[in-house]
Each structure stands twice: as structure tokens, then as C-alpha cells.
CSV table of C-alpha atoms in Angstrom, one decimal:
chain,number,residue,atom,x,y,z
A,679,UNK,CA,-152.1,48.2,82.9
A,680,UNK,CA,-148.8,50.0,82.6
A,681,UNK,CA,-147.1,50.2,79.1
A,682,UNK,CA,-143.4,49.1,78.9
A,683,UNK,CA,-141.2,51.7,77.3
A,684,UNK,CA,-139.9,51.2,73.8
A,685,UNK,CA,-136.1,51.2,73.2
A,686,UNK,CA,-134.2,51.8,69.8
A,687,UNK,CA,-131.8,49.2,69.3
A,688,UNK,CA,-129.7,50.5,66.3
A,689,UNK,CA,-130.3,53.2,63.6
A,690,UNK,CA,-128.7,53.2,60.1
A,691,UNK,CA,-128.3,56.2,57.8
A,692,UNK,CA,-128.6,56.0,54.1
A,693,UNK,CA,-128.3,59.1,51.8
A,694,UNK,CA,-129.6,59.4,48.4
A,695,UNK,CA,-130.7,55.9,48.1
A,696,UNK,CA,-127.1,54.5,47.7
A,697,UNK,CA,-124.9,55.7,50.4
A,698,UNK,CA,-124.5,54.2,53.6
A,699,UNK,CA,-123.4,56.8,56.2
A,700,UNK,CA,-123.4,54.4,59.3
A,701,UNK,CA,-125.0,53.9,62.5
A,702,UNK,CA,-126.3,57.2,64.1
A,703,UNK,CA,-125.9,57.4,67.9
A,704,UNK,CA,-128.2,60.7,68.1
A,705,UNK,CA,-131.2,61.2,65.7
A,706,UNK,CA,-133.4,64.4,66.2
A,707,UNK,CA,-136.8,63.3,64.7
A,708,UNK,CA,-138.4,66.6,63.5
A,709,UNK,CA,-140.6,68.7,65.7
A,710,UNK,CA,-144.0,69.1,64.5
A,711,UNK,CA,-144.8,72.6,65.7
A,712,UNK,CA,-148.1,74.6,64.6
A,713,UNK,CA,-148.3,78.4,64.2
A,714,UNK,CA,-150.3,80.0,67.2
A,715,UNK,CA,-152.4,83.0,67.0
A,716,UNK,CA,-152.6,85.0,70.3
A,717,UNK,CA,-156.0,86.5,71.3
A,718,UNK,CA,-155.3,89.4,73.7
A,719,UNK,CA,-158.1,90.0,76.0
A,720,UNK,CA,-158.6,90.0,79.9
A,721,UNK,CA,-158.4,86.0,79.3
A,722,UNK,CA,-155.8,85.7,76.6
A,723,UNK,CA,-155.6,82.4,74.7
A,724,UNK,CA,-153.5,81.0,71.9
A,725,UNK,CA,-155.1,79.1,69.0
A,726,UNK,CA,-153.9,76.6,66.5
A,727,UNK,CA,-153.9,78.3,63.0
A,728,UNK,CA,-153.6,74.9,61.2
A,729,UNK,CA,-150.3,75.7,59.9
A,730,UNK,CA,-147.2,73.8,60.4
A,731,UNK,CA,-143.8,75.6,61.3
A,732,UNK,CA,-140.6,74.9,59.2
A,733,UNK,CA,-139.1,71.6,60.4
A,734,UNK,CA,-135.7,71.0,61.2
A,735,UNK,CA,-133.7,68.0,62.3
A,736,UNK,CA,-130.4,66.8,62.9
A,737,UNK,CA,-128.3,63.6,63.4
A,738,UNK,CA,-124.9,62.6,64.5
A,739,UNK,CA,-122.7,59.7,63.0
A,740,UNK,CA,-119.2,58.5,63.8
A,741,UNK,CA,-117.9,58.6,60.2
A,742,UNK,CA,-116.6,61.2,57.9
A,743,UNK,CA,-117.6,60.1,54.5
A,744,UNK,CA,-117.5,61.0,50.9
A,745,UNK,CA,-121.1,60.7,50.4
A,746,UNK,CA,-121.5,63.5,52.9
A,747,UNK,CA,-119.6,65.8,50.9
A,748,UNK,CA,-121.2,64.9,47.7
A,749,UNK,CA,-124.6,65.5,49.3
A,750,UNK,CA,-123.7,69.1,50.4
A,751,UNK,CA,-122.5,70.0,46.9
A,752,UNK,CA,-125.6,68.4,45.1
A,753,UNK,CA,-127.8,69.7,47.6
A,754,UNK,CA,-126.7,73.3,47.2
A,755,UNK,CA,-125.8,73.4,43.7
A,756,UNK,CA,-128.5,70.6,42.5
A,757,UNK,CA,-131.3,69.2,44.3
A,758,UNK,CA,-132.5,68.2,47.5
A,759,UNK,CA,-131.2,64.5,48.6
A,760,UNK,CA,-133.1,62.1,50.3
A,761,UNK,CA,-132.0,60.7,53.7
A,762,UNK,CA,-133.3,57.3,55.2
A,763,UNK,CA,-133.0,56.3,58.8
A,764,UNK,CA,-134.0,52.7,59.5
A,765,UNK,CA,-134.1,51.7,63.1
A,766,UNK,CA,-135.1,48.5,65.2
A,767,UNK,CA,-137.3,49.3,68.2
A,768,UNK,CA,-137.7,46.9,70.9
A,769,UNK,CA,-140.3,46.7,73.7
A,770,UNK,CA,-139.8,44.1,76.4
A,771,UNK,CA,-142.6,41.6,76.6
A,772,UNK,CA,-143.5,41.5,72.9
A,773,UNK,CA,-142.8,38.8,70.4
A,774,UNK,CA,-141.0,41.1,68.0
A,775,UNK,CA,-139.1,44.2,67.4
A,776,UNK,CA,-140.7,46.8,65.1
A,777,UNK,CA,-139.1,48.6,62.1
A,778,UNK,CA,-139.1,52.4,62.3
A,779,UNK,CA,-138.4,54.3,59.0
A,780,UNK,CA,-138.1,57.8,58.6
A,781,UNK,CA,-137.4,59.4,55.2
A,782,UNK,CA,-136.5,63.0,55.1
A,783,UNK,CA,-135.8,65.5,52.1
A,784,UNK,CA,-134.7,68.8,52.7
A,785,UNK,CA,-131.7,71.2,52.7
A,786,UNK,CA,-128.7,70.7,54.5
A,787,UNK,CA,-128.2,73.8,57.1
A,788,UNK,CA,-124.8,72.7,58.5
A,789,UNK,CA,-122.2,69.9,58.5
A,790,UNK,CA,-120.1,69.9,61.9
A,791,UNK,CA,-117.3,67.9,62.9
A,792,UNK,CA,-116.2,67.3,66.4
A,793,UNK,CA,-112.8,68.2,67.9
A,794,UNK,CA,-110.1,65.8,66.7
A,795,UNK,CA,-108.7,64.1,69.8
A,796,UNK,CA,-106.6,61.1,70.4
A,797,UNK,CA,-108.4,58.0,71.1
A,798,UNK,CA,-111.9,59.8,70.7
A,799,UNK,CA,-114.5,58.6,68.3
A,800,UNK,CA,-115.2,61.2,65.3
A,801,UNK,CA,-118.7,62.8,65.5
A,802,UNK,CA,-120.2,64.3,62.6
A,803,UNK,CA,-123.4,66.3,63.2
A,804,UNK,CA,-125.8,67.0,60.2
A,805,UNK,CA,-128.6,69.7,60.6
A,806,UNK,CA,-131.3,69.8,57.8
A,807,UNK,CA,-134.4,72.0,56.9
A,808,UNK,CA,-137.0,69.2,56.2
A,809,UNK,CA,-139.2,69.7,53.5
A,810,UNK,CA,-140.5,66.2,53.3
A,811,UNK,CA,-140.9,63.6,56.1
A,812,UNK,CA,-142.4,60.4,56.0
A,813,UNK,CA,-142.3,58.4,59.4
A,814,UNK,CA,-143.7,54.8,59.7
A,815,UNK,CA,-143.4,52.3,62.5
A,816,UNK,CA,-143.9,48.6,61.9
A,817,UNK,CA,-145.0,49.4,58.5
A,818,UNK,CA,-147.9,51.8,59.5
A,819,UNK,CA,-147.7,55.5,58.1
A,820,UNK,CA,-147.9,57.7,61.0
A,821,UNK,CA,-146.9,61.1,59.5
A,822,UNK,CA,-146.3,62.3,56.1
A,823,UNK,CA,-145.4,66.1,55.6
A,824,UNK,CA,-144.7,67.3,52.2
A,825,UNK,CA,-144.3,71.0,52.0
A,826,UNK,CA,-143.8,71.3,48.1
A,827,UNK,CA,-147.3,69.4,47.5
A,828,UNK,CA,-149.2,70.9,50.6
A,829,UNK,CA,-149.7,67.3,52.3
A,830,UNK,CA,-149.9,66.8,55.9
A,831,UNK,CA,-151.2,63.3,56.7
A,832,UNK,CA,-151.1,62.6,60.6
A,833,UNK,CA,-152.4,59.2,62.0
A,834,UNK,CA,-153.8,58.4,58.3
A,835,UNK,CA,-156.0,61.8,57.9
A,836,UNK,CA,-154.8,64.0,55.3
A,837,UNK,CA,-155.4,67.7,57.0
A,838,UNK,CA,-154.4,69.7,53.8
A,839,UNK,CA,-157.0,67.9,51.4
A,840,UNK,CA,-159.6,70.6,51.9
A,841,UNK,CA,-157.1,73.4,51.6
A,842,UNK,CA,-155.7,71.9,48.4
A,843,UNK,CA,-159.2,71.7,47.0
A,844,UNK,CA,-159.9,75.2,48.0
A,845,UNK,CA,-156.8,76.2,46.1
A,846,UNK,CA,-157.7,74.4,43.0
A,847,UNK,CA,-154.7,72.0,43.4
């Protein structure tokens, strides 16, 4: 039986647990990418090293807001601020829509405003280096990456537990 694709209906963006930044039209969820070791020989191969590369993400909103500038200032000269993305995902033929929640904490890399043109919607693109990522769909945890505490949970399995134990943490 063929699966019907899922469609995102809307995504709200919040910052620091209190600032509503609006609805995002475009959200690039961080790419999970592993460091690879290339073995050179007559039949070369790449092998996964069990180390995740640094993760980045970006999102675009249609609102220039004071909370964005406060976040940049606090982020650079204070602490990392949490962003929360809450979405509704629809799949035709199912009885209910699913909730998608993405919590990200990290460093702001860039803040970019689109060209200002008459009768054109404002677009702000914020790019983050994500140190903490928590993704859940319909209340089910899918992924947790916490660089500071060396946690990597994918599909309910903590793949860094043995590494933390080996290091005495």
C-alpha cells in the first residue's frame, strides 16, 4: 500500500519561551550528517566515525520584530536562547493532524532582511548553529542532539551513552 505524503499546514516560531516571532514560510530543519573516514585502497570506502558534524539551520519569517534584535544581543553577549517551532502536519485519509515540535538552542550566525520593495512582503532569514535539537512528532520523541551534554538520541536509542560512560561522565 502506498503512503500518502504529509503536508505542513502552518509553523509558528517562538523565541526564549515568550516572544512570538510569527509564522515561518520556510524552515530548514538541521541536517544530521556524520563524519566519515575514507579508507584508500584498490576498492576505497567511506566509513561512519560515529561523530555528528556541527548542525546548522535557518528559517524565514515575514516580520521584523524587537525580539529578534534582543535575541541577537543576548545570544552574542550573554547566553544561547531557545527557539521553538510548532507545526501542524496533515496527512490525507487520517483522522487527526499531528503536532510537530522542534526546539533548538544555539548561536545566531546571521540575520538577513530581504530587499525592501513596495508591495512586497518583508522576509527575515535567521541562520543558527544548533547545539541542542529536540524533534518530536505527535508527542513521540524522534531526535535529541545535545552537544554540551554529549547526548544523541535517535528513535529512542541513546547512541552516546557508552561514550559518556567510557569518559566517566
